[in-house]
Amino acid sequence: MKPLLSIILIILFSFSCGKNDLDLSQVRNLNGDKISPFGHAGMGISSQYPFNSFESISNALNIGAEGVEIDIQMTKDSVLVLFHDRTLQEQTDLEGLIYDQNWDDLKEATYKNPLFAEYKIVSLDQLFEHLKKVKDYQFFLDFKLYQPDNSDSYASTYINAVIKTIEKHQLENNVLLSFFQQKYLEKLKLVRPNYKLVINNSFENGILLADDLNAYGIILNNDNVTKSQIEQAHEEGIRVYLFGAYSKNDNLDAIEKHPDFILTDKVNHLVKVLK
Amino acid sequence: MTSFIIIFFCLSPLGLKSQEVSFPKHSIILDAGGIGGYGSLNYERTFFSKNDFFISYKAGFSFYRLKDFEREINPDLLFPLSLQYHRKFKSHQAVLGVGQTISSIVKASADFASKVRRSRLSLSGIIGYRYQKDNRPFSIQISYTPIFERYKTFQHWGEISFGYSFFKKNKP
């Protein structure tokens, strides 16, 4: 009996040691000295829910994420939809490109995985309309620009669609907007200087651009940034969003750098650790 | 492919011997993949056996998650059902079958305004190989299990199964 008891105690002890001893009181950043957990495309790419699906986003927020990062593209008839990939066929039963399709056709698409589930593509308007307690959350909108049209008129149409959707739901204070293309950031800043822009670039360029555009923050890959770089960004008044937290270890590694926000694939773990 | 299957299943009394042939009567089978989605626990029963073949039905259970996307206990349920023909060649079996999966999934409604539970039927085919030594309880099976989701969308799929059987004896 005694050996059995010893084994149980050793197992329990090893589990307790496995729990990370993070001291969150040491966190210093521009987010009230706390780190906010965000779901990456909802529950992340390894979830059973398709990433960017309504169900995935709702699940992440109901678990306790303070926000979600979502990938946005615009259809041919200027509807903003949540979808990551360039083409539809890898993830859905439709083929083609988002910017070549009208919303009426696109909303018939069904995600292939998980089997038997029939999850659908959601538009940004539908997400904001039907997500419960939508104003309690933050939405990091990562705009994917795959279309070949690089004209100013297309950019204006895109920016107008963004503004229209956000203002229809009065979510100006709940959205963070990230375009990789500088032109879109500049256009948006020009017409809506109060919107929170997040720069998606290398650390050095990101800091410069964030200064130029008076951006709210920069988004960086956890693998490519150091704690001292994040401190430097904070000294310049720039918040830091870290992505690339695909595992529990990545979550812990990201926390130790004291960013303001972490976009994670392991939402459950990050929420628990940061509580 | 079709001709291969015909040859495999029809032209072969090769495995026949005038000795006692054993057939599994009941089996418990754990599927990884297969017509139950990502995995399922199944009960298989042989209800007809003759010479070197037997026919079984298989019924299983699986679920994706216990809580729905609003974190309420509301599991997604899957019930894979199949009918399988097994041709025995000593320790080897060729398996051909057809399946139905009853799925009951919680999701957002078409307009995302509410939460709904959708139940659907999906058709599956099974072409597989099972290895099980005579009178031995353990078996392993590898199968190609294409799925016609909702009788509408075709998906290639497969499985690997691990079984434990309880036997009855037959004299051919």
XYZ file of N, CA, C and O in Angstrom, chain A residues 47-49 54-56 58-60 62-63 93 103 108 110-123 126-127 130-132 268, chain B residues 34-38 64-65 67-71 76 78 101 103 105-108 110-113 118 120 122 147 149-150 152-153 155 157:
272
model
N -7.977 23.464 -34.017
C -9.273 23.164 -33.409
C -10.127 22.328 -34.352
O -9.940 22.337 -35.567
N -11.106 21.630 -33.786
C -12.061 20.898 -34.632
C -13.000 21.851 -35.351
O -13.570 21.501 -36.380
N -13.175 23.045 -34.810
C -13.971 24.039 -35.535
C -13.115 24.625 -36.653
O -11.926 24.901 -36.449
N -18.021 31.033 -37.359
C -18.797 31.657 -36.289
C -18.677 30.825 -35.007
O -18.496 31.358 -33.907
N -18.760 29.500 -35.176
C -18.723 28.601 -34.019
C -17.360 28.672 -33.319
O -17.290 28.654 -32.082
N -16.301 28.748 -34.105
C -14.961 28.792 -33.528
C -14.746 30.087 -32.731
O -14.207 30.081 -31.617
N -17.103 32.124 -31.488
C -17.990 32.145 -30.329
C -17.431 31.271 -29.204
O -17.446 31.657 -28.031
N -16.914 30.112 -29.575
C -16.353 29.207 -28.577
C -15.164 29.849 -27.856
O -15.074 29.803 -26.621
N -14.269 30.457 -28.619
C -13.080 31.087 -28.021
C -13.485 32.182 -27.031
O -12.924 32.281 -25.933
N -16.370 32.517 -25.481
C -17.085 31.951 -24.335
C -16.153 31.224 -23.369
O -16.475 31.044 -22.202
N -15.001 30.786 -23.860
C -13.993 30.169 -22.977
C -13.361 31.224 -22.078
O -12.948 30.949 -20.967
N -16.503 23.168 -49.880
C -16.946 22.394 -51.039
C -17.145 23.282 -52.272
O -17.675 22.824 -53.282
N -21.554 37.309 -52.659
C -21.884 36.772 -51.343
C -22.991 35.722 -51.415
O -22.969 34.717 -50.714
N -23.358 29.711 -49.697
C -23.740 28.302 -49.861
C -22.583 27.361 -49.534
O -22.774 26.149 -49.405
N -19.860 25.160 -47.759
C -19.817 24.418 -46.492
C -18.375 24.002 -46.228
O -17.699 23.490 -47.123
N -17.915 24.211 -45.014
C -16.567 23.755 -44.652
C -16.504 22.229 -44.721
O -17.433 21.542 -44.272
N -15.401 21.707 -45.250
C -15.252 20.253 -45.380
C -15.032 19.575 -44.026
O -15.435 18.445 -43.826
N -14.370 20.279 -43.143
C -14.048 19.671 -41.849
C -14.609 20.496 -40.702
O -14.653 21.719 -40.807
N -14.988 19.829 -39.624
C -14.968 18.392 -39.439
C -16.073 17.718 -40.239
O -17.052 18.373 -40.627
N -15.913 16.432 -40.485
C -16.901 15.669 -41.235
C -18.274 15.800 -40.590
O -18.386 15.842 -39.364
N -19.282 15.850 -41.410
C -20.699 15.835 -41.017
C -21.194 17.134 -40.376
O -22.358 17.244 -40.036
N -20.318 18.144 -40.207
C -20.712 19.287 -39.373
C -21.423 20.405 -40.151
O -22.245 21.119 -39.587
N -21.083 20.608 -41.405
C -21.753 21.609 -42.253
C -21.618 23.044 -41.753
O -22.568 23.817 -41.828
N -20.492 23.409 -41.206
C -20.316 24.804 -40.802
C -20.206 25.680 -42.048
O -19.687 25.251 -43.079
N -20.686 26.915 -41.928
C -20.762 27.821 -43.072
C -19.808 29.011 -42.915
O -19.445 29.369 -41.796
N -19.494 29.630 -44.043
C -18.714 30.879 -44.013
C -19.619 31.988 -43.479
O -20.794 32.069 -43.845
N -19.054 32.824 -42.628
C -19.848 33.915 -42.037
C -19.311 35.262 -42.544
O -18.104 35.404 -42.797
N -20.206 36.207 -42.709
C -19.762 37.558 -43.081
C -19.465 38.343 -41.808
O -19.958 38.004 -40.721
N -22.670 39.610 -40.289
C -23.407 38.579 -39.543
C -22.745 38.300 -38.192
O -23.437 38.102 -37.195
N -21.428 38.280 -38.180
C -20.722 38.029 -36.918
C -21.073 39.104 -35.898
O -21.445 38.808 -34.756
N -24.845 38.889 -34.753
C -25.403 37.766 -33.996
C -24.539 37.246 -32.855
O -24.997 36.401 -32.089
N -23.315 37.722 -32.754
C -22.473 37.271 -31.643
C -23.002 37.881 -30.343
O -23.205 39.100 -30.267
N -23.216 37.040 -29.340
C -23.766 37.546 -28.079
C -22.730 38.409 -27.351
O -21.549 38.082 -27.350
N -7.730 27.747 -24.458
C -8.035 27.254 -23.106
C -6.853 27.440 -22.164
O -7.007 27.950 -21.050
N -12.560 6.382 -40.148
C -13.706 5.559 -40.503
C -15.004 6.316 -40.593
O -15.026 7.552 -40.533
N -16.086 5.571 -40.694
C -17.370 6.225 -40.985
C -17.954 6.919 -39.751
O -18.963 7.599 -39.850
N -17.275 6.767 -38.610
C -17.687 7.508 -37.421
C -16.951 8.831 -37.278
O -16.941 9.420 -36.207
N -16.317 9.261 -38.340
C -15.605 10.552 -38.294
C -14.150 10.361 -37.941
O -13.399 9.732 -38.671
N -13.737 10.884 -36.791
C -12.330 10.793 -36.400
C -12.031 9.563 -35.551
O -10.878 9.241 -35.310
N -17.877 14.476 -31.059
C -16.782 15.432 -31.258
C -16.425 16.164 -29.975
O -15.283 16.389 -29.664
N -17.431 16.626 -29.298
C -17.184 17.426 -28.092
C -18.431 17.387 -27.223
O -19.532 17.149 -27.724
N -19.284 20.008 -25.015
C -19.897 21.336 -24.894
C -19.978 22.000 -26.253
O -19.052 21.882 -27.063
N -21.063 22.720 -26.494
C -21.205 23.410 -27.774
C -20.431 24.730 -27.760
O -19.727 25.047 -26.793
N -20.570 25.511 -28.801
C -19.760 26.727 -28.921
C -20.204 27.839 -27.975
O -19.537 28.854 -27.869
N -21.326 27.622 -27.281
C -21.706 28.563 -26.221
C -21.366 27.987 -24.847
O -21.821 28.497 -23.836
N -20.596 26.910 -24.840
C -20.079 26.245 -23.642
C -21.191 25.639 -22.787
O -21.080 25.561 -21.558
N -22.006 16.889 -29.761
C -22.172 16.474 -31.156
C -22.078 14.952 -31.182
O -21.078 14.392 -30.723
N -22.387 11.091 -33.132
C -22.270 10.361 -34.400
C -22.547 8.887 -34.142
O -22.031 8.315 -33.176
N -24.029 6.861 -41.634
C -23.674 7.558 -40.401
C -24.788 8.540 -40.062
O -25.178 9.357 -40.903
N -25.580 11.629 -38.020
C -24.872 12.686 -37.290
C -25.877 13.651 -36.688
O -26.915 13.942 -37.292
N -25.411 17.279 -34.984
C -24.379 18.284 -34.725
C -25.017 19.616 -34.305
O -25.996 20.049 -34.918
N -24.417 20.245 -33.324
C -24.884 21.568 -32.875
C -24.090 22.635 -33.622
O -22.863 22.599 -33.648
N -24.795 23.559 -34.245
C -24.132 24.605 -35.023
C -24.982 25.867 -35.024
O -26.104 25.853 -34.517
N -24.436 26.909 -35.619
C -25.232 28.124 -35.777
C -26.244 27.884 -36.897
O -25.974 27.131 -37.836
N -28.621 28.875 -40.222
C -28.158 29.365 -41.528
C -27.879 30.871 -41.509
O -26.939 31.344 -42.163
N -28.663 31.626 -40.744
C -28.433 33.078 -40.686
C -27.617 33.480 -39.438
O -27.466 34.668 -39.157
N -27.133 32.502 -38.708
C -26.284 32.700 -37.513
C -27.029 33.354 -36.347
O -26.421 33.746 -35.366
N -28.339 33.446 -36.477
C -29.109 34.136 -35.436
C -29.373 33.245 -34.228
O -29.696 33.745 -33.151
N -28.596 19.827 -35.906
C -28.944 19.270 -37.211
C -28.626 17.785 -37.249
O -27.514 17.371 -36.949
N -28.435 14.408 -39.654
C -28.275 14.076 -41.073
C -27.885 12.625 -41.241
O -27.321 12.006 -40.336
N -25.526 10.143 -43.767
C -24.472 10.143 -44.784
C -24.160 8.698 -45.177
O -24.186 7.803 -44.331
N -16.816 8.701 -48.019
C -18.066 9.163 -47.400
C -18.790 10.115 -48.350
O -18.176 11.033 -48.897
N -21.147 12.701 -47.816
C -21.793 13.468 -46.752
C -23.149 13.960 -47.190
O -23.279 14.579 -48.240
N -24.144 13.682 -46.401
C -25.533 14.084 -46.674
C -25.963 13.631 -48.070
O -26.772 14.270 -48.711
N -24.395 14.015 -50.666
C -24.180 15.186 -51.505
C -22.707 15.420 -51.817
O -22.324 15.577 -52.964
N -21.882 15.431 -50.790
C -20.472 15.785 -50.971
C -19.590 14.557 -50.758
O -19.671 13.911 -49.709
N -16.153 12.620 -50.026
C -14.865 12.821 -49.354
C -14.122 11.495 -49.282
O -14.695 10.488 -48.852
N -11.787 9.018 -47.450
C -11.571 8.846 -46.006
C -11.046 7.437 -45.753
O -11.128 6.577 -46.649
